[in-house]
């Protein structure tokens, strides 16, 4: 930090015109950056405002703990969707996270450059596939397979897990590869010098060193999974019921919002905004966790540096 | 190069980054006035073009938006396409978002010139002051897998099945296969019509798979032996799909065109255009075109629906004359 010196960017030996230009550009960049902040704030304020009648008309407790959702009867309990989102996300993580982390280890530790240059773009390309295409793939290919294996129509958590776990691989794999690559080469060399094999080096040295970064990656992957809408909507069956088996249709917060928003009105719409607010809080909590962990890690490494 | 050299002396030294980064920085420093001016021109230019483009469009091309029921989409789209071929400089944008969304678009938000709905209006929607013009007849077919030995059910049996009280085909005389319910989402006009005619507003079984489109319901029933679903008769055997489904006989009455037109088939309904009381000229022309025999015998039949009028141009049906009388 200290070597960057003159941080305010004031130019001393240039003309006034240049200074004005620099200032104007700085302002422009600030405005661009501020748009994001403003957007987040406005969206949250809007969602919260739209959801606020919930407190008086449904009651927060009934809303959060009610297990029945029926628009016809004006009963809005979101436990089925909270649970649905949780089940779908957890399953996707259980399948997808190991897949992605092992991919990243392979890319960063094992693969030769030529292999890496094929696999890495392929993984990155996965992130570029629109989610409706994943959903389509799920409906046309995965759901019939699941139906053949387990009966029913093939819509449910299992199909959702399979599709979502593929979708979160690029997020987790690229981020955790970054984490692995940031581990200094010297650590690996030291490990090899001690006579450790490659597997021992990866398992005992590199992975523990990159632990925080990898957990970050998994948490962000979780955020992606919980917020995923279109693909999930197409494959989970959207039945507002509690978990009834991996092959029985369930619904999630996101898919229910999409299904409801086009026609909802009154209390129903309020409930949908309430669900949106909860999604917002969940992803905020996830981002916050990542931040806190990063800060913790920084503090720890600083302490270590001091000790040394 | 000379300039960059002197400048880097006054600037804080960069952190040891890659050469590329330094290069970018140097170039940026030299081009910054151009970049700034360029950005400004770009933004201004873009907004000018946008504004000009929009106002220009309105002057030269008449445009209306038709949105609503996905059931009516194929009719409205085909008619719009042909209409635009016959009338240059007109643009008819058709979208399908569900009947409820269509009603809201034309009646509340006024984002559409014509709304389309495959269900009757609800109480609060009738106060929106819209003309409701039937443009086609439709029946809802209850569909099962073609290998299902069941050929017909009573309305009561169908209700019991969709309410979750009958859960196995053997209970209605079929094979011993559990019934897989396929339902539509609540925004669907087809679901609404099904709920009022068959369910008589008894609650649906929540275990049912909820799918947001007619095509998807059909697709899933095609490949699931125990499935039962409901779709517009128009989609039971569409032209471009060769996978079969079986439409059930309901209360002993087959879902034939005749039975639907006469209303004998229990699951008959009408498809409507919703117009504001003072529609634009283009919207009025488009409506007349949809009601013409060309569309009624063409696009409407092609989509598997039944014409509301046969061969008789400009002869409005009951509810149209009523509403035009209101004017």
XYZ file of C-alpha atoms in Angstrom:
635
model
C 0.000 0.000 0.000
C 2.633 2.449 1.038
C 4.509 2.252 -2.243
C 1.549 3.509 -4.238
C 2.182 6.910 -2.671
C 0.203 9.809 -4.026
C -3.150 8.083 -3.790
C -5.494 10.986 -4.341
C -4.359 11.155 -7.950
C -3.635 14.886 -7.881
C -1.298 15.716 -10.723
C 1.186 18.353 -9.826
C 3.107 19.119 -12.949
C 0.350 19.123 -15.557
C -1.781 21.833 -17.022
C -5.049 22.959 -15.510
C -7.017 21.551 -18.421
C -5.613 18.111 -17.764
C -6.506 18.404 -14.117
C -10.088 19.328 -14.969
C -10.300 16.437 -17.379
C -8.946 14.043 -14.800
C -11.428 15.298 -12.245
C -14.291 14.979 -14.695
C -13.308 11.440 -15.529
C -12.973 10.567 -11.879
C -16.504 11.861 -11.361
C -17.772 9.857 -14.309
C -16.275 6.686 -12.910
C -17.683 7.454 -9.506
C -21.153 7.911 -10.974
C -20.880 4.594 -12.813
C -19.839 2.839 -9.642
C -22.557 4.590 -7.704
C -25.270 3.389 -10.080
C -24.782 -0.137 -8.763
C -25.094 0.982 -5.167
C -28.126 3.066 -5.969
C -29.768 0.201 -7.871
C -29.310 -2.233 -4.998
C -30.658 0.273 -2.553
C -33.654 1.250 -4.681
C -34.592 -2.336 -5.467
C -34.394 -3.335 -1.847
C -36.384 -0.309 -0.752
C -39.012 -1.034 -3.387
C -39.295 -4.706 -2.481
C -39.464 -3.912 1.231
C -42.088 -1.238 0.637
C -44.229 -3.560 -1.480
C -43.850 -6.349 1.073
C -44.602 -4.196 4.098
C -48.392 -4.793 4.214
C -47.409 -8.368 4.974
C -46.807 -7.531 8.619
C -50.330 -6.325 9.229
C -52.256 -8.478 6.752
C -50.622 -11.886 6.964
C -48.381 -11.602 9.968
C -44.679 -12.309 9.758
C -44.931 -15.455 11.861
C -47.767 -16.990 9.827
C -45.931 -16.071 6.664
C -42.637 -17.631 7.712
C -44.005 -20.722 9.451
C -47.196 -21.467 7.537
C -47.012 -24.719 5.633
C -50.006 -24.078 3.422
C -49.987 -21.920 0.314
C -53.300 -21.443 -1.421
C -54.036 -18.399 -3.506
C -57.675 -19.404 -3.884
C -58.137 -19.382 -0.101
C -55.820 -16.440 0.551
C -53.523 -18.502 2.731
C -49.873 -17.649 2.347
C -47.373 -19.759 4.244
C -44.004 -20.012 2.575
C -42.470 -22.973 4.395
C -42.943 -25.233 1.335
C -40.938 -22.806 -0.791
C -38.279 -22.052 1.822
C -37.810 -25.762 2.284
C -37.938 -26.322 -1.455
C -35.249 -23.721 -2.127
C -33.157 -25.197 0.669
C -33.502 -28.783 -0.566
C -32.809 -27.917 -4.178
C -29.800 -25.766 -3.264
C -28.342 -28.217 -0.760
C -28.621 -31.131 -3.154
C -27.088 -29.132 -5.977
C -24.183 -28.176 -3.701
C -23.640 -31.744 -2.523
C -23.322 -32.908 -6.129
C -21.903 -29.782 -7.703
C -19.389 -28.492 -5.164
C -17.106 -31.576 -5.086
C -17.331 -31.776 -8.866
C -16.322 -28.143 -9.196
C -13.610 -28.137 -6.543
C -11.999 -31.267 -7.948
C -12.180 -29.708 -11.401
C -10.389 -26.652 -10.096
C -7.709 -28.768 -8.392
C -7.180 -30.629 -11.635
C -6.928 -27.404 -13.591
C -4.588 -25.671 -11.205
C -2.436 -28.538 -9.908
C -2.471 -31.452 -12.283
C -3.463 -30.611 -15.850
C -0.830 -29.958 -18.469
C -1.271 -26.611 -20.219
C -2.642 -28.259 -23.339
C -5.344 -30.143 -21.445
C -6.050 -27.105 -19.325
C -6.583 -24.996 -22.410
C -9.375 -27.298 -23.460
C -11.041 -27.854 -20.101
C -10.975 -24.340 -18.752
C -12.809 -22.724 -21.692
C -15.300 -25.574 -21.579
C -16.017 -24.873 -17.918
C -16.262 -21.156 -18.589
C -18.590 -21.832 -21.481
C -20.955 -23.614 -19.100
C -21.438 -20.273 -17.374
C -22.429 -18.681 -20.651
C -25.278 -21.052 -21.437
C -28.608 -19.308 -20.757
C -30.506 -20.887 -17.915
C -33.551 -21.495 -20.087
C -31.375 -23.811 -22.164
C -30.451 -25.751 -19.037
C -34.137 -25.905 -18.190
C -34.991 -27.129 -21.650
C -32.309 -29.773 -21.388
C -33.781 -30.755 -18.035
C -37.308 -31.073 -19.388
C -36.402 -32.919 -22.546
C -33.505 -35.115 -21.436
C -33.166 -35.378 -17.657
C -36.835 -35.459 -16.614
C -37.724 -38.441 -18.860
C -34.686 -40.338 -17.522
C -35.686 -39.583 -13.941
C -39.280 -40.570 -14.716
C -38.120 -43.870 -16.168
C -35.978 -44.571 -13.124
C -38.378 -43.499 -10.415
C -41.876 -43.252 -11.875
C -44.027 -40.142 -11.938
C -43.462 -37.388 -14.450
C -39.796 -36.796 -13.665
C -40.292 -33.377 -12.099
C -38.907 -32.893 -8.625
C -35.811 -32.253 -6.528
C -33.706 -34.938 -8.226
C -34.059 -33.393 -11.664
C -33.435 -29.972 -10.135
C -30.279 -31.213 -8.427
C -28.856 -32.643 -11.615
C -29.471 -29.482 -13.622
C -28.448 -27.018 -10.906
C -25.296 -28.904 -9.989
C -24.078 -28.505 -13.568
C -25.044 -24.837 -13.523
C -23.040 -23.985 -10.424
C -19.872 -25.788 -11.526
C -18.404 -22.847 -13.473
C -19.002 -20.393 -10.618
C -17.342 -22.586 -8.022
C -14.641 -23.984 -10.291
C -13.322 -20.653 -11.585
C -13.380 -18.987 -8.178
C -11.755 -21.889 -6.407
C -9.155 -22.185 -9.165
C -8.301 -18.540 -8.512
C -7.936 -19.370 -4.831
C -5.645 -22.279 -5.599
C -3.550 -20.268 -8.005
C -3.013 -17.577 -5.408
C -1.133 -20.077 -3.224
C 2.557 -19.309 -3.744
C 4.522 -21.871 -5.721
C 7.084 -21.975 -2.939
C 4.716 -23.801 -0.640
C 4.295 -26.603 -3.153
C 8.017 -26.742 -3.790
C 8.687 -26.952 -0.076
C 6.236 -29.812 0.198
C 7.821 -31.687 -2.693
C 11.230 -31.027 -1.189
C 10.076 -32.767 1.975
C 9.405 -35.837 -0.106
C 5.627 -35.467 -0.342
C 3.887 -36.902 -3.371
C 1.644 -34.789 -5.548
C -1.500 -36.136 -3.896
C -0.056 -35.460 -0.438
C 0.886 -31.949 -1.492
C -2.584 -31.226 -2.793
C -4.399 -32.808 0.115
C -2.224 -31.681 3.014
C -0.752 -28.419 1.807
C -2.470 -26.702 -1.093
C -6.121 -27.393 -0.235
C -5.791 -26.342 3.430
C -3.965 -23.196 2.362
C -6.719 -22.301 -0.098
C -9.520 -23.391 2.232
C -11.055 -19.988 2.788
C -11.027 -19.130 -0.895
C -12.670 -22.426 -1.765
C -15.365 -21.985 0.852
C -15.986 -18.518 -0.570
C -16.398 -20.069 -3.982
C -18.875 -22.629 -2.650
C -20.886 -19.935 -0.890
C -21.095 -17.880 -4.055
C -22.122 -21.020 -5.903
C -24.822 -21.456 -3.301
C -26.004 -17.926 -4.023
C -26.208 -18.793 -7.681
C -28.190 -21.945 -6.944
C -30.659 -20.327 -4.592
C -31.317 -17.464 -6.985
C -31.610 -19.577 -10.095
C -35.112 -19.269 -11.456
C -35.882 -20.283 -14.999
C -34.174 -23.669 -15.092
C -35.548 -24.569 -11.678
C -39.043 -23.478 -12.633
C -38.934 -25.793 -15.614
C -37.829 -28.926 -13.786
C -39.008 -29.019 -10.167
C -42.727 -29.380 -10.849
C -43.819 -26.302 -8.883
C -46.203 -28.033 -6.515
C -46.624 -25.949 -3.347
C -46.188 -28.933 -1.060
C -43.637 -30.018 1.501
C -40.864 -32.387 0.488
C -42.481 -35.706 -0.431
C -39.599 -37.606 -1.980
C -36.872 -36.857 -4.475
C -39.208 -37.611 -7.322
C -42.274 -35.709 -6.126
C -42.770 -32.149 -7.398
C -41.828 -29.292 -5.087
C -41.548 -25.557 -5.544
C -38.971 -22.907 -4.713
C -39.143 -19.232 -3.758
C -37.893 -18.049 -7.138
C -40.070 -20.238 -9.323
C -43.143 -19.389 -7.286
C -42.489 -15.680 -7.733
C -42.234 -16.109 -11.491
C -45.378 -18.219 -11.708
C -47.343 -15.811 -9.564
C -46.183 -12.410 -10.622
C -47.974 -12.201 -13.950
C -51.423 -12.447 -12.455
C -51.076 -11.751 -8.760
C -52.872 -8.907 -7.058
C -53.551 -7.684 -3.561
C -52.393 -9.912 -0.749
C -50.953 -12.492 -3.134
C -48.659 -9.883 -4.647
C -47.647 -8.722 -1.190
C -46.728 -12.292 -0.327
C -44.635 -12.578 -3.494
C -42.770 -9.403 -2.598
C -42.269 -10.811 0.871
C -40.671 -13.868 -0.691
C -38.491 -11.600 -2.816
C -37.396 -9.738 0.297
C -36.455 -12.998 1.933
C -34.430 -14.052 -1.098
C -32.732 -10.679 -0.927
C -31.889 -11.197 2.738
C -30.546 -14.675 2.051
C -28.200 -13.511 -0.680
C -27.178 -10.526 1.438
C -26.292 -12.913 4.249
C -24.266 -15.031 1.831
C -22.292 -12.063 0.525
C -21.742 -10.846 4.068
C -20.425 -14.247 5.112
C -17.935 -14.188 2.268
C -16.824 -10.683 3.225
C -16.425 -11.528 6.878
C -14.447 -14.614 6.053
C -12.150 -12.664 3.772
C -11.592 -10.093 6.525
C -10.910 -12.788 9.086
C -8.391 -14.375 6.825
C -6.639 -11.066 6.208
C -6.418 -10.436 9.921
C -5.007 -13.887 10.525
C -2.348 -13.595 7.834
C -1.399 -10.185 9.193
C -0.923 -11.658 12.639
C 1.204 -14.426 11.187
C 3.290 -11.903 9.317
C 3.868 -9.982 12.512
C 4.945 -13.095 14.324
C 7.420 -13.860 11.617
C 6.744 8.605 -25.918
C 8.429 11.684 -24.643
C 5.256 12.935 -23.034
C 4.627 9.697 -21.254
C 8.142 9.732 -19.982
C 7.876 13.128 -18.362
C 4.527 12.334 -16.986
C 5.468 9.133 -15.295
C 8.002 11.168 -13.387
C 5.271 13.241 -11.794
C 2.919 10.367 -11.292
C 3.115 7.934 -8.476
C 5.042 4.913 -9.612
C 2.830 2.055 -10.576
C 2.905 -1.090 -8.612
C 4.953 -3.671 -10.379
C 2.219 -4.941 -12.621
C 2.338 -6.607 -15.949
C 3.709 -4.808 -18.931
C 0.292 -4.874 -20.532
C -1.196 -2.930 -17.704
C 1.437 -0.247 -17.903
C 0.866 -0.040 -21.611
C -2.852 0.430 -21.173
C -2.229 3.094 -18.662
C 0.155 4.960 -20.899
C -2.232 4.830 -23.759
C -5.073 5.901 -21.585
C -3.135 8.921 -20.411
C -2.526 10.004 -23.947
C -6.041 9.369 -25.199
C -7.986 10.562 -22.233
C -9.376 13.735 -23.840
C -10.423 11.750 -26.857
C -11.938 9.084 -24.659
C -13.889 11.624 -22.674
C -15.116 13.449 -25.746
C -15.863 10.158 -27.443
C -17.910 8.931 -24.523
C -19.875 12.142 -24.422
C -20.565 12.084 -28.142
C -21.526 8.439 -27.939
C -24.019 8.972 -25.144
C -25.520 12.070 -26.691
C -25.633 10.455 -30.095
C -27.253 7.323 -28.805
C -29.948 9.238 -26.985
C -30.600 11.418 -30.034
C -30.954 8.376 -32.243
C -33.244 6.749 -29.704
C -35.495 9.769 -29.367
C -35.573 10.383 -33.087
C -36.153 6.722 -33.752
C -39.083 6.487 -31.403
C -40.866 9.579 -32.581
C -40.114 8.617 -36.165
C -41.636 5.213 -35.708
C -44.921 6.602 -34.523
C -45.231 8.838 -37.500
C -44.571 6.241 -40.137
C -45.632 2.886 -38.765
C -48.932 2.304 -37.026
C -48.374 -0.118 -34.213
C -50.534 -1.971 -31.719
C -49.760 -4.513 -29.060
C -51.851 -7.633 -28.501
C -51.105 -9.596 -25.375
C -52.670 -12.201 -23.157
C -53.690 -15.820 -23.350
C -51.141 -18.299 -24.641
C -54.076 -20.294 -25.991
C -54.995 -17.494 -28.383
C -51.384 -16.795 -29.335
C -51.308 -18.917 -32.508
C -54.472 -17.282 -33.868
C -53.401 -13.756 -33.021
C -49.910 -14.307 -34.396
C -51.008 -15.818 -37.691
C -53.644 -13.128 -38.160
C -51.119 -10.411 -37.318
C -48.657 -11.773 -39.834
C -51.214 -11.869 -42.644
C -52.635 -8.506 -41.657
C -49.225 -6.877 -41.824
C -48.644 -8.379 -45.248
C -51.865 -6.788 -46.493
C -51.332 -3.452 -44.758
C -47.849 -2.064 -45.197
C -46.496 0.212 -42.478
C -48.457 -1.444 -39.731
C -46.955 -3.376 -36.906
C -48.865 -5.729 -34.656
C -46.905 -7.071 -31.727
C -48.365 -10.250 -30.265
C -47.316 -11.783 -26.993
C -48.667 -14.527 -24.751
C -48.323 -14.114 -21.011
C -51.527 -15.676 -19.764
C -55.063 -14.359 -19.717
C -54.705 -12.492 -16.428
C -51.679 -10.620 -17.665
C -53.524 -9.741 -20.865
C -56.502 -8.365 -18.986
C -54.200 -6.301 -16.808
C -52.213 -5.070 -19.810
C -55.247 -3.721 -21.649
C -57.383 -2.713 -18.702
C -55.053 -1.530 -15.967
C -51.584 -0.681 -17.212
C -52.703 0.136 -20.778
C -49.559 -1.428 -22.165
C -51.592 -3.375 -24.719
C -54.201 -2.184 -27.233
C -55.952 -5.524 -27.284
C -55.991 -8.083 -24.503
C -56.772 -11.702 -25.156
C -58.357 -14.020 -22.633
C -59.454 -17.619 -22.633
C -61.512 -17.211 -19.479
C -64.453 -15.116 -18.372
C -63.717 -11.923 -16.467
C -63.720 -11.971 -12.697
C -65.837 -9.530 -10.716
C -63.170 -6.889 -10.274
C -62.138 -7.231 -13.899
C -65.618 -6.560 -15.232
C -65.328 -3.065 -13.826
C -62.433 -2.285 -16.157
C -64.826 -1.068 -18.838
C -63.649 -3.357 -21.626
C -65.480 -4.753 -24.633
C -65.390 -8.514 -24.707
C -65.553 -9.933 -28.205
C -65.596 -13.716 -28.781
C -63.218 -14.603 -31.579
C -63.216 -18.403 -31.376
C -64.795 -21.380 -29.640
C -62.670 -23.786 -27.733
C -63.007 -26.920 -25.714
C -60.669 -28.240 -23.057
C -59.621 -31.799 -23.675
C -58.700 -34.054 -20.781
C -55.712 -35.951 -22.071
C -54.005 -39.188 -21.072
C -51.197 -41.329 -22.410
C -52.241 -43.108 -25.644
C -51.571 -46.514 -24.058
C -54.024 -45.829 -21.244
C -57.012 -48.204 -21.695
C -59.396 -45.609 -20.255
C -61.411 -43.906 -22.988
C -63.835 -41.802 -21.037
C -64.553 -40.419 -17.578
C -67.404 -38.559 -15.973
C -66.936 -34.967 -14.835
C -67.249 -36.248 -11.290
C -64.445 -38.780 -11.778
C -62.222 -36.119 -13.314
C -62.936 -33.854 -10.370
C -62.088 -36.627 -7.895
C -58.857 -37.315 -9.750
C -57.718 -33.701 -9.804
C -58.759 -33.209 -6.188
C -56.506 -36.104 -5.248
C -59.236 -38.436 -4.001
C -58.744 -40.946 -6.802
C -55.049 -41.731 -7.029
C -54.841 -44.924 -9.086
C -56.191 -45.700 -12.525
C -57.597 -49.006 -11.238
C -60.123 -46.999 -9.195
C -61.802 -45.868 -12.430
C -61.486 -49.204 -14.186
C -58.030 -48.874 -15.639
C -54.675 -50.516 -15.100
C -52.989 -50.542 -11.702
C -50.834 -47.467 -12.291
C -50.657 -44.488 -9.941
C -52.125 -41.350 -11.464
C -49.618 -38.581 -12.197
C -51.469 -35.277 -12.125
C -50.344 -32.550 -14.494
C -51.803 -29.162 -13.687
C -51.386 -25.694 -15.145
C -50.128 -22.637 -13.264
C -52.669 -20.334 -11.696
C -52.190 -17.601 -14.299
C -53.521 -19.943 -16.955
C -56.936 -19.271 -18.435
C -57.251 -22.963 -19.234
C -56.792 -23.810 -15.556
C -59.350 -21.212 -14.645
C -61.891 -22.626 -17.082
C -61.135 -26.139 -15.869
C -61.514 -25.058 -12.253
C -64.928 -23.514 -12.820
C -66.409 -26.153 -15.126
C -64.958 -29.391 -13.775
C -63.681 -28.673 -10.291
C -66.542 -26.349 -9.413
C -63.885 -24.568 -7.391
C -62.979 -27.558 -5.250
C -59.264 -27.263 -4.492
C -56.764 -28.993 -6.751
C -54.513 -31.650 -5.221
C -51.265 -29.828 -4.418
C -49.175 -32.852 -5.288
C -49.778 -32.138 -8.981
C -46.925 -31.110 -11.245
C -47.532 -27.486 -12.234
C -46.350 -26.596 -15.726
C -46.454 -23.124 -17.200
C -47.545 -23.970 -20.738
C -49.945 -26.009 -22.849
C -47.128 -27.504 -24.884
C -45.313 -28.712 -21.807
C -48.423 -30.387 -20.398
C -48.915 -32.195 -23.667
C -45.274 -33.205 -23.881
C -45.213 -34.648 -20.380
C -48.471 -36.565 -20.821
C -47.103 -38.003 -24.055
C -44.207 -39.644 -22.290
C -45.710 -40.506 -18.886
C -47.906 -43.636 -18.847
C -49.939 -42.707 -15.734
C -50.349 -39.016 -16.487
C -53.534 -37.011 -16.884
C -53.677 -33.370 -17.879
C -55.889 -30.914 -19.674
C -55.233 -28.701 -22.689
C -57.186 -26.901 -25.379
C -58.572 -29.295 -27.989
C -56.602 -27.229 -30.464
C -53.414 -28.690 -29.115
C -54.452 -32.332 -28.907
C -53.259 -33.006 -32.433
C -51.390 -29.971 -33.692
C -49.956 -30.045 -37.177
C -46.276 -30.008 -36.342
C -46.270 -32.535 -33.533
C -46.520 -36.237 -34.197
C -46.406 -37.567 -30.636
C -49.872 -38.817 -29.734
C -52.052 -38.153 -26.704
C -55.549 -39.413 -26.103
C -58.416 -37.019 -25.435
C -61.028 -38.539 -23.127
C -64.761 -38.668 -23.706
C -66.345 -36.647 -20.919
C -69.795 -37.639 -19.638
C -70.195 -39.711 -22.785
C -69.687 -36.742 -25.075
C -66.720 -36.593 -27.404
C -64.812 -33.330 -27.717
C -65.721 -32.898 -31.366
C -66.025 -29.547 -33.096
C -69.770 -29.867 -33.270
C -70.189 -30.746 -29.609
C -67.995 -27.824 -28.596
C -69.715 -25.311 -30.873
C -73.111 -26.304 -29.520
C -71.801 -26.334 -25.967
C -72.861 -29.931 -25.318
C -69.329 -30.930 -24.437
C -68.977 -30.044 -20.740
C -65.621 -28.324 -21.152
C -66.485 -25.776 -23.816
C -65.471 -22.159 -23.660
C -65.040 -19.063 -25.755
C -61.881 -17.142 -26.533
C -62.112 -13.375 -26.352
C -60.479 -10.203 -27.502
C -60.708 -7.416 -24.936
C -60.809 -3.904 -26.296
C -61.006 -0.552 -24.580
C -64.187 1.406 -25.303
C -62.334 3.651 -27.708
C -59.855 1.468 -29.542
C -57.405 2.848 -32.088
C -58.365 2.542 -35.740
C -55.721 -0.088 -36.333
C -56.944 -2.160 -33.393
C -60.469 -2.014 -34.791
C -59.242 -3.032 -38.252
C -57.290 -5.915 -36.789
C -60.322 -7.128 -34.852
C -62.486 -7.027 -37.967
C -59.815 -8.982 -39.792
C -59.709 -11.632 -37.059
C -63.499 -11.940 -37.260
C -63.415 -12.208 -41.053
C -63.995 -15.597 -42.614
C -60.415 -15.561 -43.860
C -59.064 -15.833 -40.325
C -61.992 -17.722 -38.857
C -61.761 -20.497 -41.424
C -57.980 -20.157 -41.667
C -55.893 -19.368 -38.630
C -58.612 -20.270 -36.120
C -59.191 -23.692 -37.624
C -55.486 -24.236 -38.212
C -54.885 -23.709 -34.526
C -57.529 -26.320 -33.763
C -60.250 -23.976 -32.569
C -63.708 -23.403 -33.938
C -64.921 -20.260 -35.673
C -67.437 -18.151 -33.761
C -69.128 -17.172 -36.995
C -69.169 -19.167 -40.153
C -68.466 -17.284 -43.321
C -70.450 -14.250 -42.257
C -68.415 -11.076 -42.386
C -68.914 -8.364 -39.790
C -71.714 -10.114 -38.035
C -70.976 -9.681 -34.364
C -72.160 -12.269 -31.893
C -74.392 -11.629 -28.916
C -71.980 -10.034 -26.544
C -70.469 -7.751 -29.190
C -73.809 -6.275 -30.144
C -74.522 -5.822 -26.475
C -71.310 -3.990 -25.814
C -71.548 -1.888 -28.946
C -75.045 -1.030 -27.807
C -73.497 0.237 -24.589
C -71.456 2.724 -26.564
